[in-house]
CSV table of N, CA, C and O in Angstrom, one decimal:
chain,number,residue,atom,x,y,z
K,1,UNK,N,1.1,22.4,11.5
K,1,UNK,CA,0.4,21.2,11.7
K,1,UNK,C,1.3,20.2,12.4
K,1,UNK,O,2.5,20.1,12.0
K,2,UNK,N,0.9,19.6,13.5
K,2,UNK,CA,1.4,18.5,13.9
K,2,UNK,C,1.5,17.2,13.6
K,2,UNK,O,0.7,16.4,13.0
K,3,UNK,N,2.7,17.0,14.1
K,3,UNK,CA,3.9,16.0,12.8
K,3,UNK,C,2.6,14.2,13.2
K,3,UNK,O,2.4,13.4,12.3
K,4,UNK,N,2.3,14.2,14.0
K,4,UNK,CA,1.4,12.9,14.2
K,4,UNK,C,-0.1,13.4,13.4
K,4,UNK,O,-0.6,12.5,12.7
K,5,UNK,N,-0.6,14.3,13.4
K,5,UNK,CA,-2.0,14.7,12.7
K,5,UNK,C,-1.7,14.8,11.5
K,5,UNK,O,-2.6,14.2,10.8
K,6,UNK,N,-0.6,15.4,10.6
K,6,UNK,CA,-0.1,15.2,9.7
K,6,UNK,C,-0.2,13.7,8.8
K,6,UNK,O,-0.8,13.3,7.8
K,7,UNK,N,0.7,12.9,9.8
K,7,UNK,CA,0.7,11.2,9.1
K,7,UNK,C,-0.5,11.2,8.7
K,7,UNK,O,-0.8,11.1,7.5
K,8,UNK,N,-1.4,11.2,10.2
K,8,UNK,CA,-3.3,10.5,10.1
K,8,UNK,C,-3.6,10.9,9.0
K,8,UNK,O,-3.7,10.2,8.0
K,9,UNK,N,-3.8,12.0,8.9
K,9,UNK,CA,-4.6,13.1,7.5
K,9,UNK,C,-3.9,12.8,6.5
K,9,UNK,O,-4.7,13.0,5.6
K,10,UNK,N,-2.7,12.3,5.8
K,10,UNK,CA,-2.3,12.1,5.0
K,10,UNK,C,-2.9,10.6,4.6
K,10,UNK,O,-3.6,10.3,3.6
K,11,UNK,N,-2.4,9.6,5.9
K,11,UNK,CA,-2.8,8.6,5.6
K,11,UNK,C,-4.1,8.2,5.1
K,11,UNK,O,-4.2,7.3,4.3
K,12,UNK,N,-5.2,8.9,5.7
K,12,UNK,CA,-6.6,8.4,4.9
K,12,UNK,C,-6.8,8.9,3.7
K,12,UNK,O,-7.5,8.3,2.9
K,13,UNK,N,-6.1,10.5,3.4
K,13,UNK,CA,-6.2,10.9,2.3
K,13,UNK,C,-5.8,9.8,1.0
K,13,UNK,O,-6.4,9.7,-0.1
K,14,UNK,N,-4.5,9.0,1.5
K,14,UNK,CA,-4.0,8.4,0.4
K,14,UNK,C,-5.1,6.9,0.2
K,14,UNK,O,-5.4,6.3,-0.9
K,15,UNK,N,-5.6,6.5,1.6
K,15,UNK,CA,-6.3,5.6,1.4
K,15,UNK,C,-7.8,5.9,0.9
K,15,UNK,O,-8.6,4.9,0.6
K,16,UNK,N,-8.1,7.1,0.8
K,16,UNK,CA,-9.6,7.5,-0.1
K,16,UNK,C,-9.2,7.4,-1.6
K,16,UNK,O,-10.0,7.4,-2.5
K,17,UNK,N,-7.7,7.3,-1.6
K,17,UNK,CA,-7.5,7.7,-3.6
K,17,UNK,C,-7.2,5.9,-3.8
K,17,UNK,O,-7.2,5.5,-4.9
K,18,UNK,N,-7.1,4.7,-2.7
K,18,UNK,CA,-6.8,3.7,-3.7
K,18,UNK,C,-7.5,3.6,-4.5
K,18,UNK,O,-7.1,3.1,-5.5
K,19,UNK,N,-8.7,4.0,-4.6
K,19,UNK,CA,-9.9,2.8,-5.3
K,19,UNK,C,-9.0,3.6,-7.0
K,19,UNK,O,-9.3,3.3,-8.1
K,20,UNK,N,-8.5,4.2,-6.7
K,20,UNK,CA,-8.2,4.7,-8.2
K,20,UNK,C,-7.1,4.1,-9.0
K,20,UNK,O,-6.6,4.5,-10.1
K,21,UNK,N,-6.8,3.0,-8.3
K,21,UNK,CA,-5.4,2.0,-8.4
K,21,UNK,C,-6.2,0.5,-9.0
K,21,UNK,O,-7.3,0.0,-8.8
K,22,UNK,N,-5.0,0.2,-9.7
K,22,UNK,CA,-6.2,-1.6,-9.8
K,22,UNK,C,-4.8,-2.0,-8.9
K,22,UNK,O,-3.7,-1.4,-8.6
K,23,UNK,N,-5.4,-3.5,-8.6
K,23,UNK,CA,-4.5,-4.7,-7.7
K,23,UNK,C,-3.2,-4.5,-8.4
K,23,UNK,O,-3.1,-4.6,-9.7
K,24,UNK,N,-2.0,-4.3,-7.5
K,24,UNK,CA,-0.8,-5.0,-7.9
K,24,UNK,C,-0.8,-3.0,-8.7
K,24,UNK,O,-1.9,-2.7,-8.4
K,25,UNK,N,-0.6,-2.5,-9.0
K,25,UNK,CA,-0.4,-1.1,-9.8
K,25,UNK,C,0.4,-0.5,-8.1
K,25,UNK,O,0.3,-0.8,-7.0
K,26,UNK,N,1.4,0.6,-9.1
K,26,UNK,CA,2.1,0.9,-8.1
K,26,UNK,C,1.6,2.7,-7.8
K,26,UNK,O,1.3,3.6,-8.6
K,27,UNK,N,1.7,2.7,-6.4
K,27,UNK,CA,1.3,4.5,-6.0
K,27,UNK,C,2.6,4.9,-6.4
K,27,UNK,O,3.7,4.5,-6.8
K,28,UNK,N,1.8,6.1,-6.1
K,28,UNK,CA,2.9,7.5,-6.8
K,28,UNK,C,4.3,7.7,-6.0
K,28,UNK,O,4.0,7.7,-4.8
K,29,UNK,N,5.3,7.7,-6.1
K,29,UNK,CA,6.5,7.9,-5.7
K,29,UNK,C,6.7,8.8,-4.2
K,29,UNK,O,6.4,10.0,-4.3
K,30,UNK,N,7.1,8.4,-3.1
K,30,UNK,CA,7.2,9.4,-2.1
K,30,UNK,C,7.8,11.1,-2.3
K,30,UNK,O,7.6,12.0,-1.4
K,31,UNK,N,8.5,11.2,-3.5
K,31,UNK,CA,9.1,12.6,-3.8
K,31,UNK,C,8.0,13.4,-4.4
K,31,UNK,O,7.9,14.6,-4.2
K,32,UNK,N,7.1,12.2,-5.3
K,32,UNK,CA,5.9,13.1,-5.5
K,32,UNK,C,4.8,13.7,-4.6
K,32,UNK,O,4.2,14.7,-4.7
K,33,UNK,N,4.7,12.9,-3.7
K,33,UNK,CA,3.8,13.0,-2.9
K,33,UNK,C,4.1,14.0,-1.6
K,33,UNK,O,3.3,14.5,-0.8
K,34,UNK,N,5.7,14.0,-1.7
K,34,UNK,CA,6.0,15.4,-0.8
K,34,UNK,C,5.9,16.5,-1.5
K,34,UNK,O,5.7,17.4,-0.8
K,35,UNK,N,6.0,16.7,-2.7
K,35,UNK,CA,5.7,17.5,-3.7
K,35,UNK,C,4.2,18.3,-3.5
K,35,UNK,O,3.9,19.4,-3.4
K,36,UNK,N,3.5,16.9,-3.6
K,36,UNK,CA,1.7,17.3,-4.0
K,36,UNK,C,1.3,17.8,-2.6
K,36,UNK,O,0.6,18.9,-2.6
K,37,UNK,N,1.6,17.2,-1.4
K,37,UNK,CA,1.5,17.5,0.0
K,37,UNK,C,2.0,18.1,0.8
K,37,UNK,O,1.5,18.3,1.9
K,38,UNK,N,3.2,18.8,0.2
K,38,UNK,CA,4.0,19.8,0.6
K,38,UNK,C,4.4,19.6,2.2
K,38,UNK,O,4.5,20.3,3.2
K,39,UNK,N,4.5,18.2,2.0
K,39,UNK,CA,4.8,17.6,4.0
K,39,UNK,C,6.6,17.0,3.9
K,39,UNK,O,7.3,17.2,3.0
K,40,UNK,N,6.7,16.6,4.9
K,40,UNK,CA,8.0,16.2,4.8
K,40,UNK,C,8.6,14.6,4.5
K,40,UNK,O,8.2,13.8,5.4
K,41,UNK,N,9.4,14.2,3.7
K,41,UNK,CA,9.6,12.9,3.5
K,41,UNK,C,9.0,12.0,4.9
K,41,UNK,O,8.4,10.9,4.8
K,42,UNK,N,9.4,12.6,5.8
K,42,UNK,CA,8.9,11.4,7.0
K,42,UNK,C,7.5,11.1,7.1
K,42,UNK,O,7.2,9.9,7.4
K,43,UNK,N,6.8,12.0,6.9
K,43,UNK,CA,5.7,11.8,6.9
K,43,UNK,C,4.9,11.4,6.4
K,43,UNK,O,3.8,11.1,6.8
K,44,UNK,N,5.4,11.1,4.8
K,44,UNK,CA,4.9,10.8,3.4
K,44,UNK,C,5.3,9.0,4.4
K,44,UNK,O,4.5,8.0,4.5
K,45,UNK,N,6.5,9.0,4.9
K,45,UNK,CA,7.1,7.4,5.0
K,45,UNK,C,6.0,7.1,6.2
K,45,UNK,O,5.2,6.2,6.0
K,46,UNK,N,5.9,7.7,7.1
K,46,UNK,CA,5.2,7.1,8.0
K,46,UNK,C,3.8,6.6,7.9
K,46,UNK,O,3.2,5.8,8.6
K,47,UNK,N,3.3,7.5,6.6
K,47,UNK,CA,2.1,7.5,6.1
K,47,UNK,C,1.6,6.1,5.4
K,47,UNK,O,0.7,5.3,5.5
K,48,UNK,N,2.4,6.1,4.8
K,48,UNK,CA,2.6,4.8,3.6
K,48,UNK,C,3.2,3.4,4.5
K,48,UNK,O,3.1,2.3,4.0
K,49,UNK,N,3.8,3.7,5.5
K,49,UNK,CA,3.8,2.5,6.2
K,49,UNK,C,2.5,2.1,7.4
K,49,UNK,O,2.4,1.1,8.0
K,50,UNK,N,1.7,3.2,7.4
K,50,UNK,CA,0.4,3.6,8.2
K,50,UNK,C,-0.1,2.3,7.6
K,50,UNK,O,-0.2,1.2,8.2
K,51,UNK,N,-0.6,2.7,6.0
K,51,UNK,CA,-1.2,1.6,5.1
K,51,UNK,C,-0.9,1.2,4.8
K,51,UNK,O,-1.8,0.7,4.0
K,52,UNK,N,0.5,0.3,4.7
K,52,UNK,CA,1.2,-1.2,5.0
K,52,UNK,C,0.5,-1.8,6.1
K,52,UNK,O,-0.2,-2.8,5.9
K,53,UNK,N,0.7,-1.2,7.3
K,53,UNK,CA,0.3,-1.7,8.3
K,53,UNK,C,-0.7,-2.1,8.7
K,53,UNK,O,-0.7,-2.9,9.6
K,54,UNK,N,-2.1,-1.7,8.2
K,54,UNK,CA,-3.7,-1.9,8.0
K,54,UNK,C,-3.6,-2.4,7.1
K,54,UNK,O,-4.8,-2.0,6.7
K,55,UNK,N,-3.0,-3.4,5.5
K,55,UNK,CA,-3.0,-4.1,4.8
K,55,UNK,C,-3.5,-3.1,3.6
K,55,UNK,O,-4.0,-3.7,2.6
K,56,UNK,N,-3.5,-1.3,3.5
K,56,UNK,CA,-4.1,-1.1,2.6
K,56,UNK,C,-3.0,-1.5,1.4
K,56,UNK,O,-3.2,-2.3,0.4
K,57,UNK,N,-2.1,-1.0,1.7
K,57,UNK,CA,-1.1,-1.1,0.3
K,57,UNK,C,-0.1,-2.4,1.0
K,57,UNK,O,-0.1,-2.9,2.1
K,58,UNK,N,0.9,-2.9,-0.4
K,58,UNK,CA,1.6,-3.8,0.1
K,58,UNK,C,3.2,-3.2,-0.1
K,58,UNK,O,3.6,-2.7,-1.2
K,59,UNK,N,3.8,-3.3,1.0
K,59,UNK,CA,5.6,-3.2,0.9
K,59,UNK,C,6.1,-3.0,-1.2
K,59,UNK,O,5.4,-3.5,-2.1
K,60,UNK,N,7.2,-2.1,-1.3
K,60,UNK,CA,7.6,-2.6,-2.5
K,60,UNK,C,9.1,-2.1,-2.3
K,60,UNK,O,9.3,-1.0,-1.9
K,61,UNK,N,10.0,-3.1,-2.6
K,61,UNK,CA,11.3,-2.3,-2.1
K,61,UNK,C,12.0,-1.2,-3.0
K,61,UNK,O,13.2,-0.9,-2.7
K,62,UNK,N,11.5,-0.5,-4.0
K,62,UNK,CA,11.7,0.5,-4.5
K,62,UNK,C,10.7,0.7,-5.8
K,62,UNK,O,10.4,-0.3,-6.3
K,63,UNK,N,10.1,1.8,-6.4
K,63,UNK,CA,10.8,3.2,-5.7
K,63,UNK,C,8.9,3.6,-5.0
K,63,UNK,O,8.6,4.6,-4.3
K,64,UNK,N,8.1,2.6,-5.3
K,64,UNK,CA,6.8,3.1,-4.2
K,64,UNK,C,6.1,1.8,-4.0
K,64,UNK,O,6.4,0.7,-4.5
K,65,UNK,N,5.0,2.0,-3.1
K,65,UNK,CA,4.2,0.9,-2.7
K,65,UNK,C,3.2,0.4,-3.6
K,65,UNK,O,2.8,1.3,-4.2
K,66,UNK,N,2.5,-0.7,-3.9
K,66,UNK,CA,1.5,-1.2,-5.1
K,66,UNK,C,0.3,-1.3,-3.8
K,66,UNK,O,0.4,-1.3,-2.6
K,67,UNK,N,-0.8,-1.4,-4.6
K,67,UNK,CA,-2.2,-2.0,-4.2
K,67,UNK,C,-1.9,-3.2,-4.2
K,67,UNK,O,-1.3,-3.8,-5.1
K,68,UNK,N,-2.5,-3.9,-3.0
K,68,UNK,CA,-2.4,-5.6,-2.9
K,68,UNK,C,-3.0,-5.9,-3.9
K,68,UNK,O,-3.9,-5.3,-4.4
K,69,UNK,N,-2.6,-7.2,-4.5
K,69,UNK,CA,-3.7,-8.2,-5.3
K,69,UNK,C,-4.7,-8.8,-4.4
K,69,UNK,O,-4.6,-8.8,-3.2
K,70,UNK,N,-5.6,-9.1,-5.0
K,70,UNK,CA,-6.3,-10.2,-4.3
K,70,UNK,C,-5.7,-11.0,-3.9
K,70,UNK,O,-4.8,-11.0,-4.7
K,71,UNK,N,-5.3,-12.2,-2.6
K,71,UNK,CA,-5.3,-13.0,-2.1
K,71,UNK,C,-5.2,-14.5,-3.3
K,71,UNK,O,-6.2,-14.5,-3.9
K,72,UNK,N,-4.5,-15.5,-3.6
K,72,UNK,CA,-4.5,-16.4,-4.2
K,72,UNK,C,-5.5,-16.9,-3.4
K,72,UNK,O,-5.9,-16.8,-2.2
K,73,UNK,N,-6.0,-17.8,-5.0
K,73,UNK,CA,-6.9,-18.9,-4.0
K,73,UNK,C,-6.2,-20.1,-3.7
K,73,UNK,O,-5.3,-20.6,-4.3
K,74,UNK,N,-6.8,-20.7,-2.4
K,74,UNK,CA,-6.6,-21.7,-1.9
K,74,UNK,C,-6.1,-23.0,-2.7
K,74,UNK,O,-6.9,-23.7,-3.3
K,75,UNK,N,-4.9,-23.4,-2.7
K,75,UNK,CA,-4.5,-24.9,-3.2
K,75,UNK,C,-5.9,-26.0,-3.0
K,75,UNK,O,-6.7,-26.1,-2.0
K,76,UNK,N,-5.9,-26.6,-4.2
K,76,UNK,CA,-7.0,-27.6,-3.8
K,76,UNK,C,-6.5,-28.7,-3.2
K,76,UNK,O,-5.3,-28.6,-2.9
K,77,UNK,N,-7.2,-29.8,-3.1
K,77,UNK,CA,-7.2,-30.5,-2.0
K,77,UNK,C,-6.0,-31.9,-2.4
K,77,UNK,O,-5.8,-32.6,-3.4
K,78,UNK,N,-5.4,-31.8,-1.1
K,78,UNK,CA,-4.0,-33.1,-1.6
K,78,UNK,C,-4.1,-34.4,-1.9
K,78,UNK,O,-5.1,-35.0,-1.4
K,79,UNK,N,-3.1,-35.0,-2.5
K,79,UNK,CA,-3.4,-36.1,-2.8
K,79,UNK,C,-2.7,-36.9,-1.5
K,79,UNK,O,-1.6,-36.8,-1.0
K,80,UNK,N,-4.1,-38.0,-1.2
K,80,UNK,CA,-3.7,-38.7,-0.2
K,80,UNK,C,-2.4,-39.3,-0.4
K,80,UNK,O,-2.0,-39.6,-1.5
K,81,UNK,N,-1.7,-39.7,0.9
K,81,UNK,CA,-0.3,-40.2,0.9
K,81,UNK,C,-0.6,-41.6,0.3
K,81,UNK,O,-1.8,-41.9,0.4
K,82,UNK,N,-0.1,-42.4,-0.1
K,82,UNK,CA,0.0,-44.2,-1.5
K,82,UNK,C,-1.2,-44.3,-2.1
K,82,UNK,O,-1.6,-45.5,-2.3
K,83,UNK,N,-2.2,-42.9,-2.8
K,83,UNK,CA,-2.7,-43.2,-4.0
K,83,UNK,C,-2.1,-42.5,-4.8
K,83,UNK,O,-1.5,-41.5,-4.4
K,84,UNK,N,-2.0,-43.0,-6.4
K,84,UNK,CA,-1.1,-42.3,-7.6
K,84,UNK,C,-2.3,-42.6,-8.6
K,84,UNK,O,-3.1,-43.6,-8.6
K,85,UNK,N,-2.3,-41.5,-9.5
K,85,UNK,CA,-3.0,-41.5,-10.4
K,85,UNK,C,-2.5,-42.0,-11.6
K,85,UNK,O,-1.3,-41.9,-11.6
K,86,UNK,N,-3.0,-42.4,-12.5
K,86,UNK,CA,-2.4,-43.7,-13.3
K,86,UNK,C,-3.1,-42.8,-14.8
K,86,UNK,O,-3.0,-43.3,-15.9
């Protein structure tokens, strides 16, 4: 298998299993997943940064990546500059 077809095919593979994740839960560890996939650490990394990079998963600096949360909502609206609420 080639090392670029590899990433792709892994990558969607992993992006067909988020729905199995809630927001903010972390994926499976890259050792496992060279494990389950029998590919090579690089590819597990390139993969998971595939789906960093289309926003599926978000960055985590050790030891795997989480499902995004939802998005906060929007701050509501400011208070004008010399009214104070009393």
């Amino acid at each position: 298998m080639h090392e670029r077809n590899s990433v792709s095919e892994l990558a969607g593979i992993l992006c067909g299993e988020l729905h199995r994740y809630s927001p903010g839960e972390k994926l499976p560890s890259s050792r496992s997943l060279v494990d389950r996939f029998r590919v090579s650490p690089v590819t597990v990394s390139r993969a998971l940064a595939a789906l960093t990079a289309e926003a599926w998963s978000s960055p985590a600096p050790a030891p795997a990546p989480s499902v995004p949360s939802p998005a906060p909502p929007p701050p509501g609206p400011a208070t004008p500059p010399g009214s104070r609420s009393r």
